[in-house]
XYZ file of C-alpha atoms in Angstrom:
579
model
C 35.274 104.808 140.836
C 33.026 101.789 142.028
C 35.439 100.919 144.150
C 35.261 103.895 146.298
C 31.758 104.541 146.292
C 29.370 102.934 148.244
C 26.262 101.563 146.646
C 22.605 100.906 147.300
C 22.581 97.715 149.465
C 19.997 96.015 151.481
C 21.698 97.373 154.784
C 21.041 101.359 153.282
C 17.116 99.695 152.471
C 16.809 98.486 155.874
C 18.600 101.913 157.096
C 16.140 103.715 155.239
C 12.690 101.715 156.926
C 14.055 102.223 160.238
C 14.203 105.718 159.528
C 11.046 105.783 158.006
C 8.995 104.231 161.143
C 10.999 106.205 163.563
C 9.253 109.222 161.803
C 5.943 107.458 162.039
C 6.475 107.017 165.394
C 7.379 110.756 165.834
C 4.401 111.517 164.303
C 2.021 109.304 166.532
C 3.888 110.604 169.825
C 2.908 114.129 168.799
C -0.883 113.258 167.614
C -0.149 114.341 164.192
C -2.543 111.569 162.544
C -3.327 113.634 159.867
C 0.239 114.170 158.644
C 0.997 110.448 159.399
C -2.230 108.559 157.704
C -0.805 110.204 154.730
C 2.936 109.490 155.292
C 1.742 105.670 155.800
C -0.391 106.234 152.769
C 2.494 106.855 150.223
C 5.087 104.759 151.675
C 2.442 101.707 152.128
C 3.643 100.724 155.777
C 0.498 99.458 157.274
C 0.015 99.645 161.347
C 1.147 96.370 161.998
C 4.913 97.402 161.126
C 4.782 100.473 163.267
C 5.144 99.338 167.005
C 6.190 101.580 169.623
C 9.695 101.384 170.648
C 10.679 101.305 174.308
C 13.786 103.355 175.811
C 16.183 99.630 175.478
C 15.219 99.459 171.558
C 15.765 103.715 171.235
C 18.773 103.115 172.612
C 19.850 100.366 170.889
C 19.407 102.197 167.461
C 21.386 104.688 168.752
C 23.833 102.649 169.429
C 23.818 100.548 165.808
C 24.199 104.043 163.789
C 26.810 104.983 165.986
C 28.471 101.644 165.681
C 29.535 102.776 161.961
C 32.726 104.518 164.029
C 33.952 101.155 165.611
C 37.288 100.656 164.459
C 40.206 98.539 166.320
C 42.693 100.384 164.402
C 45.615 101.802 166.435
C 44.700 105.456 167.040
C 48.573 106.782 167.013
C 48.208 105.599 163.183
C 45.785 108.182 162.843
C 48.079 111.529 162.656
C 50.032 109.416 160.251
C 47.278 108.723 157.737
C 46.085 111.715 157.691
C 49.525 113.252 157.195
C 50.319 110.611 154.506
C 47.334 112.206 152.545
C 47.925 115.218 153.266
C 51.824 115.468 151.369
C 50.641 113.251 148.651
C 48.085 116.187 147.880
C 50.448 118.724 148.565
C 52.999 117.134 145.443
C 50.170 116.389 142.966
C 50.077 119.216 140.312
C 48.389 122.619 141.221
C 45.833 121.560 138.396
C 44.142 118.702 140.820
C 45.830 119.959 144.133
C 42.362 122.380 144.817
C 40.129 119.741 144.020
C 41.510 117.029 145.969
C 42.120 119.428 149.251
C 38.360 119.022 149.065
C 38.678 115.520 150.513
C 40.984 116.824 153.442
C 38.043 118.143 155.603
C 34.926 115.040 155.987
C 38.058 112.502 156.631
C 39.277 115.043 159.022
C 35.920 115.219 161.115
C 35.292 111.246 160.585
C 38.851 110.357 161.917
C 37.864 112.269 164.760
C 34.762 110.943 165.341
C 35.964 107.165 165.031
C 38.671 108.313 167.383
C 36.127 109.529 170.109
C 33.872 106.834 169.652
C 36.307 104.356 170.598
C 37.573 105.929 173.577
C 40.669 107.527 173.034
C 39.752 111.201 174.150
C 43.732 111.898 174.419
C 44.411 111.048 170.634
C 41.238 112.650 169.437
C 41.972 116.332 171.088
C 45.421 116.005 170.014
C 44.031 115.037 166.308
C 41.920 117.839 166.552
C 44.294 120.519 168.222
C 47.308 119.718 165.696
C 44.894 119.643 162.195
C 41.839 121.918 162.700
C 43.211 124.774 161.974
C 44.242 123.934 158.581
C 40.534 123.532 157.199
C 38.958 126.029 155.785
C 37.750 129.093 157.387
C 34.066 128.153 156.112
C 34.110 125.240 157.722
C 35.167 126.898 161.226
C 31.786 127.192 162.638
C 30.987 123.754 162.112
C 34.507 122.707 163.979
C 33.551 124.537 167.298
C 30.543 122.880 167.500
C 32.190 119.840 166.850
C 35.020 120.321 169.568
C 31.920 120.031 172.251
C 32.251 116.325 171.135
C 35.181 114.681 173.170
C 33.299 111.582 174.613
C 30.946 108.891 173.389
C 28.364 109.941 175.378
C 28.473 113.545 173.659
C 27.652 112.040 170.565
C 24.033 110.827 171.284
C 21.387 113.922 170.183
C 24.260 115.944 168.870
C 23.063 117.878 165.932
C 25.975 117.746 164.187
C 26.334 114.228 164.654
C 23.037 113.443 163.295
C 23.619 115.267 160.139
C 26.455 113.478 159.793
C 25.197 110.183 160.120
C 21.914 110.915 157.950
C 23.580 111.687 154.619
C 27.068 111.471 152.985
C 29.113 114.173 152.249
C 29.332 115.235 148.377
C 32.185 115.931 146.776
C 32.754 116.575 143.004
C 35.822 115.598 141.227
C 37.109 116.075 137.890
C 37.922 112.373 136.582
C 41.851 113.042 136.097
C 41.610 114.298 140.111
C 40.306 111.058 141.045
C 42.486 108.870 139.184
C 44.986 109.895 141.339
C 43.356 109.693 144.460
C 42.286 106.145 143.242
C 45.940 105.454 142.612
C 46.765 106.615 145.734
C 44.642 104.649 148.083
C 44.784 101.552 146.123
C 49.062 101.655 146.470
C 48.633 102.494 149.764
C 46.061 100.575 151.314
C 45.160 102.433 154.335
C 42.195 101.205 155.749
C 41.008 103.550 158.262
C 40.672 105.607 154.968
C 39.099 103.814 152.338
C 36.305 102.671 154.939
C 35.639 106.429 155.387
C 35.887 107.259 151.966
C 33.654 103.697 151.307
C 30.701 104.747 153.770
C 30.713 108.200 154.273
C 31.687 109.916 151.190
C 30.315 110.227 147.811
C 32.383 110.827 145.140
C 30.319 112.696 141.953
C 33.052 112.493 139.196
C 32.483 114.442 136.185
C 34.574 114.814 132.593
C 36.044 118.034 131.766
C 38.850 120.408 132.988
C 39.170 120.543 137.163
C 38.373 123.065 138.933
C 39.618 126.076 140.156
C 40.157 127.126 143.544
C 37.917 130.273 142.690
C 34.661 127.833 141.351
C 35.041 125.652 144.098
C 35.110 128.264 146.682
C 31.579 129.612 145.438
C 30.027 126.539 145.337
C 32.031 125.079 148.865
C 30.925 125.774 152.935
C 27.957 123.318 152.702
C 27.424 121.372 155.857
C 27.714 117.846 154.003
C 29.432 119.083 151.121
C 27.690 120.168 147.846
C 24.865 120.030 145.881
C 24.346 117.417 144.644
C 23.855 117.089 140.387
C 19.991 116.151 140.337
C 19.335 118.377 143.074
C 17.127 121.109 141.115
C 15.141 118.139 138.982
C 12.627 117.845 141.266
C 9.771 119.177 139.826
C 8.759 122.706 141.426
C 5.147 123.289 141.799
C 5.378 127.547 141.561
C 1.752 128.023 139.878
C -1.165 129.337 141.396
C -3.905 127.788 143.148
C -7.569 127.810 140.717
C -9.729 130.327 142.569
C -12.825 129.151 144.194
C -16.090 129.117 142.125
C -18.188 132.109 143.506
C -21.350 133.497 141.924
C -20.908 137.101 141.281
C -24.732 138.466 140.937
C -24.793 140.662 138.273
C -25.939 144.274 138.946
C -28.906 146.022 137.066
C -28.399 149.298 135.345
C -29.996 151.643 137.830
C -29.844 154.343 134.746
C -31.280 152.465 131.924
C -34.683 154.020 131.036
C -38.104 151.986 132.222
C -40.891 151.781 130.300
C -42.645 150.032 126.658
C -39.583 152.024 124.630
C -36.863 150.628 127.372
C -34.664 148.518 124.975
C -33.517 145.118 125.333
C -30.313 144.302 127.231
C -27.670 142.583 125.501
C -25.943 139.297 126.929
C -23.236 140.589 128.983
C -19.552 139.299 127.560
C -17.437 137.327 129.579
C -14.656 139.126 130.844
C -11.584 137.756 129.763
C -9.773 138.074 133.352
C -12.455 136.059 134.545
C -11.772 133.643 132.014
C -8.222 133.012 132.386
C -8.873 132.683 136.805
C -11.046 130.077 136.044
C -8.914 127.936 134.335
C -6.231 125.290 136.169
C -2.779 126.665 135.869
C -0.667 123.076 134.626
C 1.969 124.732 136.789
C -0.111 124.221 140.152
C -0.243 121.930 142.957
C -2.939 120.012 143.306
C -5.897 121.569 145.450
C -6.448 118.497 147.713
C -2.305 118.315 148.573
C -2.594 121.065 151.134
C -6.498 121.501 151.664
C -6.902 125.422 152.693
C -9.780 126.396 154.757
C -12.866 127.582 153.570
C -13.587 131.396 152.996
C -15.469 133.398 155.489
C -18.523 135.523 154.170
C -16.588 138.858 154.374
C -13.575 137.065 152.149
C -16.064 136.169 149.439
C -17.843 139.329 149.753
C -14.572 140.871 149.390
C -13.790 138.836 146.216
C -17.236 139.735 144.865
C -16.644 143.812 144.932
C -12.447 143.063 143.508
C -14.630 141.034 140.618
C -17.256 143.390 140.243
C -13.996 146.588 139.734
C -12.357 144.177 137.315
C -15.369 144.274 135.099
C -16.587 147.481 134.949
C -12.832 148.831 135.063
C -12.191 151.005 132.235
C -9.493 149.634 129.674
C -6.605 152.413 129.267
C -5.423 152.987 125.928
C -5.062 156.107 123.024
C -8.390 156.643 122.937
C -9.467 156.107 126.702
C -6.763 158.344 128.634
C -7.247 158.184 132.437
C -9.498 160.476 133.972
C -8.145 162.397 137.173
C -10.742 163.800 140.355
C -9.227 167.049 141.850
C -10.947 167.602 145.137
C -10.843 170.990 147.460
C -11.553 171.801 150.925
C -13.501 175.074 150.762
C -13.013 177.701 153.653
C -9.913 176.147 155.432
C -8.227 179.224 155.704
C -4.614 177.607 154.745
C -5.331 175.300 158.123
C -4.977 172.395 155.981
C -1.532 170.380 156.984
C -2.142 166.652 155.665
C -4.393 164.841 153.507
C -4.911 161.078 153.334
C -7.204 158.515 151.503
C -7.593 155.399 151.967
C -7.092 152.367 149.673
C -10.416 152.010 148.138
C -10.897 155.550 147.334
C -14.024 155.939 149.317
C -12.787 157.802 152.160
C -10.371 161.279 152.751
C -9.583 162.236 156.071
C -7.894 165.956 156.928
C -5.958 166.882 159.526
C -6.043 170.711 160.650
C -3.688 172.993 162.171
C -6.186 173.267 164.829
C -5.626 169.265 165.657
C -8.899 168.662 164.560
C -9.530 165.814 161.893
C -12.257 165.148 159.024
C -12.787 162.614 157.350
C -14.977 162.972 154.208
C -16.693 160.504 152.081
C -16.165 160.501 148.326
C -18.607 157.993 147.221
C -22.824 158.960 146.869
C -22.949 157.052 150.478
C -23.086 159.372 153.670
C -21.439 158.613 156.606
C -22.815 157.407 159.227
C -23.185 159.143 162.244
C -22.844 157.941 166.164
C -25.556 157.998 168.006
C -26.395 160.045 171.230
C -26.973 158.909 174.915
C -30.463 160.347 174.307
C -31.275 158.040 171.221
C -29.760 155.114 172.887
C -32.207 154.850 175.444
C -35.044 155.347 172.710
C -34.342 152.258 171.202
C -37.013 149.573 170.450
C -36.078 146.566 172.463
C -37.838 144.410 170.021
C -36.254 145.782 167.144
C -33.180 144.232 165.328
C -30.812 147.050 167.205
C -32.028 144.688 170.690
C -30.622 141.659 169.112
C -27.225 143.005 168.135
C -26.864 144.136 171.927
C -28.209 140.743 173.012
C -25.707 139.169 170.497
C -22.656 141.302 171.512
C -23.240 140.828 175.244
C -22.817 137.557 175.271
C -19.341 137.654 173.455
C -15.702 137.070 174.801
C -15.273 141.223 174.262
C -18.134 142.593 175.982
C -17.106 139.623 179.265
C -13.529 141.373 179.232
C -14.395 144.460 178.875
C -17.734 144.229 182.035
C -14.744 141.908 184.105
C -12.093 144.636 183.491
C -14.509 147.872 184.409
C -15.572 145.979 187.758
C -12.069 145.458 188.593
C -10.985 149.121 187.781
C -11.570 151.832 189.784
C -13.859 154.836 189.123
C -12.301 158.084 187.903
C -13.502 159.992 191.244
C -11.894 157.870 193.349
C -8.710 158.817 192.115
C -9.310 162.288 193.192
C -11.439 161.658 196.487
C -11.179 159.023 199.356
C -13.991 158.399 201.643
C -14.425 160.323 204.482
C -14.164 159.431 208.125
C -14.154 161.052 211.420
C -10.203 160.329 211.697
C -9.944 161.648 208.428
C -12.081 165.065 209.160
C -10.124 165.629 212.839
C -6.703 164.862 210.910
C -7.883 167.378 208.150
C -9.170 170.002 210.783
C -5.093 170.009 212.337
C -3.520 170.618 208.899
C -6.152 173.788 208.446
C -5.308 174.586 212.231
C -1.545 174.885 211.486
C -1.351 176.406 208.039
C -3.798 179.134 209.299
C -1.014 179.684 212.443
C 1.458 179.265 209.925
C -0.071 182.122 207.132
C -1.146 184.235 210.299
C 2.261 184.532 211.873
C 4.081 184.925 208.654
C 6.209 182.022 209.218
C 8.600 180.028 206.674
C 6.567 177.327 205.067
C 9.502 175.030 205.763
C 8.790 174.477 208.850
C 6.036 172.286 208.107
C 8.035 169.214 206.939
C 10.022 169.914 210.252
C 6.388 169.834 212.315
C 5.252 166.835 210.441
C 8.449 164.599 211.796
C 8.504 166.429 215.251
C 4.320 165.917 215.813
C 4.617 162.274 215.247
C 7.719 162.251 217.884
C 5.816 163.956 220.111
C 2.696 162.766 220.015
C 3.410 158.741 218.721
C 0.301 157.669 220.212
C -2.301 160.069 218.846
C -3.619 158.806 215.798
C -4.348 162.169 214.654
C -0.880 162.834 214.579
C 0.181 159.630 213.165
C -2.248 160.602 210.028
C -0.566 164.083 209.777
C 1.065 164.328 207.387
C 1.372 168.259 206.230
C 4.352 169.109 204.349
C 5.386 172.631 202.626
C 3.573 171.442 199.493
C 0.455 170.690 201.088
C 0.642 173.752 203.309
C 0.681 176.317 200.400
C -2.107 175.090 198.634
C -4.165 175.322 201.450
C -2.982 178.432 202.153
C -3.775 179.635 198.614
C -7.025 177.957 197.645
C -8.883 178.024 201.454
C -7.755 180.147 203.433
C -6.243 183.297 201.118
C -10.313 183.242 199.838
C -11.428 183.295 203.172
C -9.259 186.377 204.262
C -10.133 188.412 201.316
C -13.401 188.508 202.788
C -12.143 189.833 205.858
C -10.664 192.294 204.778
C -13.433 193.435 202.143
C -15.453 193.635 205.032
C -13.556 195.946 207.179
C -13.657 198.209 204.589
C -12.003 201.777 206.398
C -8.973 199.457 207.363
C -8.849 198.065 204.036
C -8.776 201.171 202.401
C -6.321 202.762 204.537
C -3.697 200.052 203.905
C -4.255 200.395 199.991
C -3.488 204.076 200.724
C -0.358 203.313 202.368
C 1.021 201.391 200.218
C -0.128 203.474 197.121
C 1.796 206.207 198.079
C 5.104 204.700 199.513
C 5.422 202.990 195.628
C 4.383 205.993 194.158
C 6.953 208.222 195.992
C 9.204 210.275 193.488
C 13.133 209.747 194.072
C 14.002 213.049 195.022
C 11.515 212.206 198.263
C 12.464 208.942 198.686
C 14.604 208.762 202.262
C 14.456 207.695 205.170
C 12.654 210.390 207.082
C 10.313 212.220 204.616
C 8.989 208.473 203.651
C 8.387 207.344 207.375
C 7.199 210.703 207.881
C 4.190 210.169 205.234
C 3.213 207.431 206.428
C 2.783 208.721 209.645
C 0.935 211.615 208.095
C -1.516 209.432 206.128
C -2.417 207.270 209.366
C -3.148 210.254 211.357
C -5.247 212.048 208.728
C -7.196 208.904 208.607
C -7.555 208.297 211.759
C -6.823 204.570 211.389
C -5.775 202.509 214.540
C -2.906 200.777 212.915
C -0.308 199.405 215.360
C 3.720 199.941 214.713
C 3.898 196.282 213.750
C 1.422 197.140 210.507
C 3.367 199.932 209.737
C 6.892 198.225 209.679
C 5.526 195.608 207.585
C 3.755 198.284 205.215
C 7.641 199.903 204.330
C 8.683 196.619 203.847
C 6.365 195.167 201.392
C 8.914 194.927 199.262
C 11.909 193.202 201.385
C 12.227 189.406 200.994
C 12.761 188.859 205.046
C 11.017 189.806 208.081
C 11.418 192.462 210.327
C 10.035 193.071 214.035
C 10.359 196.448 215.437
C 9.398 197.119 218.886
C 9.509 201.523 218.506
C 7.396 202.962 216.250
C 10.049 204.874 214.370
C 11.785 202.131 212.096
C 15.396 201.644 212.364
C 17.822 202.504 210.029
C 17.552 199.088 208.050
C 13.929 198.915 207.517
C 13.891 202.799 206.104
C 17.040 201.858 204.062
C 15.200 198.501 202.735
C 12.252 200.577 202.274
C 14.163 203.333 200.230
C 15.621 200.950 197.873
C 12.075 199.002 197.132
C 10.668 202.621 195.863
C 13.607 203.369 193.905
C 13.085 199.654 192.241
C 9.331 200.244 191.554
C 9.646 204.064 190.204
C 12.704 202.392 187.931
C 10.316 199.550 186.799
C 7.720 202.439 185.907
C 10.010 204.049 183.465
């Protein structure tokens, strides 16, 4: 068993100094002085043994913790060892066979290693190509990492590598199991293999029964093995911190009687919650091994009103049952839909099916209530409410919030620009052509044609060049300017008004029976005689076919056959629509 293991040395003492100052000197290069004044503190290095290192000496310790994989060992001799150990596991009984397959994988990835290291890439991928695939599959991950290793260089900063190189891999081992590994080695002398079993393994052996293959796969898939036996004696520091001395004022009873007859107050009892805070839990860290920062005003008043609950909290027992508050909400006419309070109990807020919220106080303490534009400006400059202005001004908010408002634009400009005389001649031409456009009853289509053919023809008018008068544009100036301003025209021509509301009052109105071609064009006729209204045959034709979908031009004043059989089925629709 000594044999095999490798013991504490002055080489692993040195090993463990240079590791030691190369942390110090990780440390310094990242200005962590605290963290290192303490480090030097506890291991007693003083600053004359920490020198910084240049590149050459980095390098060079690279190079001497690498140098563990020098070997001038024939690398063909390699498959063969590993084979050889391989089929003597494979005919030991099936009682130490699954403990000792446990050795199979760390000389797999050291052989490897050593073969890489020195150079012989070939050997090493065909090591690796012929035998990985027999480890386990917990171990997979850490082989495909571990096949981005195939030259020396690859093996400086590796991760992998450095884990490797940092600790030994554990193995346990029942004490019959490595009796006959012992046996084995010893008959064999392989050398490639004890000097990876010597320096890179550690061996725990333990008396009892071996293993099976179910234990060992529950406790197996480690990174360097597993745990090892004193692992969890390390003493755990899982208390909890003493709480920090504050001076809870005690409150006076607001309800106690005043007067000659008021009686004496008796000494307040300790609380015994109090009590048992106050104390150091033997289970704690110490308060000066991480130093916490120092509570803010708010976090102690905070701790003052928790303190001040815990004492005048009610004990619950048989004879003090817990008292419950029902609250309503008078007049809400079932328009209640939720109902939240917060965590202190001093505040309910309800939401409506209106989507209006409330939120209601539940302590003696009124809300609070903002204050107007108009009581703003009231405000005494020298009073208090100055200073809190003065205050916030000249805080990191109230600079990003002035910066941000300059740089933002107001909410008018997003729905005005600022006029010019371009900008009024260019309006003037879209009001032009939607009025010729409403005025000769033309498709409102044509205006995205216009647009592209007014900028052809006209490409060096600026006024046409800011056209820009499309079918959308059209109808809303159609509809909001200048539909307003023909009402009025009409309104005031009142006898032509009225005679068109006539008109078209009794075409819609005309029964079925009466509804063809001649006795409807006939009325018409009648009405604008009777009236004596000077309507032309164009106003006419377009009466009868107020309710046809296209246009129609007729040059007689009788209509033709289309327009009183367009007009005949439009006053059949509307009499149907009246039933």
């Amino acid at each position: 068993m000594n044999s095999l293991q490798s013991q504490s040395s002055p080489k692993s003492d040195v090993s463990d100094k240079q590791t030691l100052l190369a942390v110090l000197q990780f440390l310094k290069k990242n200005n962590l002085k605290c963290t290192e004044e303490l480090l030097k503190k506890e291991a007693g290095v003083t600053d004359d043994d920490v020198k910084p290192q240049s590149a050459g000496q980095s390098e060079s310790d690279v190079a001497n913790a690498l140098a563990a994989y020098k070997s001038s060992d024939d690398p063909t001799r390699y498959t063969d060892y590993y084979t050889d150990l391989k089929t003597f596991i494979e005919s030991c009984l099936d009682v130490h066979k699954v403990e000792l397959y446990l050795i199979l994988y760390p000389v797999f990835v050291h052989m490897y290693l050593e073969l890489v290291y020195n150079q012989h890439e070939r050997h090493a991928m065909e090591f690796f190509h012929k035998f990985s695939g027999e480890q386990e599959y917990y171990y997979q991950d850490d082989l495909r990492q571990l096949s981005s290793v195939t030259k020396r260089e690859h093996m400086r900063g590796n991760q992998l590598m450095d884990n490797f190189k940092a600790s030994r891999f554990i193995i346990k081992m029942s004490r019959d199991s490595y009796n006959h590994l012992k046996r084995y080695l010893q008959e064999n002398q392989m050398k490639p293999l004890l000097t990876i079993i010597q320096e890179h393994l550690f061996i725990d052996v333990f008396d009892g029964v071996p293993r099976n293959k179910q234990q060992i796969t529950a406790t197996g898939g480690g990174l360097l093995g597993e745990a090892e036996r004193d692992a969890n004696k390390a003493k755990v520091f899982y208390g909890l911190l003493k709480e920090p001395d504050i001076n809870i004022p005690v409150d006076d009873d607001d309800e106690a009687p005043e007067g000659e007859d008021k009686p004496k107050k008796k000494k307040a009892k300790k609380d015994p919650l109090l009590m048992r805070k106050s104390k150091n839990d033997p289970h704690a860290p110490q308060s000066n091994r991480i130093p916490l920062p120092e509570l803010k005003d708010q976090d102690k008043l905070e701790k003052i009103n928790s303190f001040r609950e815990a004492i005048k909290r009610v004990r619950i027992g048989p004879d003090q049952m817990p008292t419950v508050c029902f609250y309503s909400i008078t007049n809400a006419h079932q328009g209640v839909t939720t109902v939240n309070v917060c965590e202190d109990s001093s505040l309910m807020s309800a939401g409506f099916a209106d989507s209006t919220i409330r939120v209601f106080t539940l302590t003696p303490n009124k809300l609070r209530g903002m204050k107007s534009g108009d009581d703003l400006e009231i405000i005494d400059k020298d009073s208090g409410a100055r200073n809190d202005l003065v205050r916030h001004s000249k805080t990191m908010t109230h600079s990003k919030l002035e910066k941000s408002q300059a740089e933002s634009k107001g909410m008018a400009s997003l729905f005005t620009k600022t006029k010019s005389v371009l900008a009024d001649k260019v309006t003037n031409a879209e009001t032009l052509f939607s009025y010729f456009v409403a005025e000769h009853n033309l498709s409102f289509a044509v205006t995205d044609h216009f647009t592209k053919l007014c900028k052809l023809m006209f490409s060096d008018s600026e006024i046409a060049s800011g056209y820009s008068c499309g079918k959308t544009k059209t109808t809303q100036i159609v509809k909001r300017a200048l539909s307003v301003e023909n009402n009025k025209v009409v309104v005031e021509n009142k006898p032509r008004f009225f005679v068109l509301s006539k008109l078209a009052k009794t075409l819609l109105v005309l029964p079925n029976s009466n509804a063809d071609s001649e006795r409807a064009f006939s009325l018409v006729k009648k009405i604008a005689t009777e009236l004596r209204a000077d309507l032309n045959k164009d106003t006419l034709c377009a009466l009868l076919s107020c309710k046809m979908n296209t246009h129609l031009h007729c040059y007689e004043l009788k209509p033709s056959a289309v327009l009183l059989k367009n007009a005949k089925s439009a006053t059949m629709e509307y009499n149907n629509s009246l039933k």
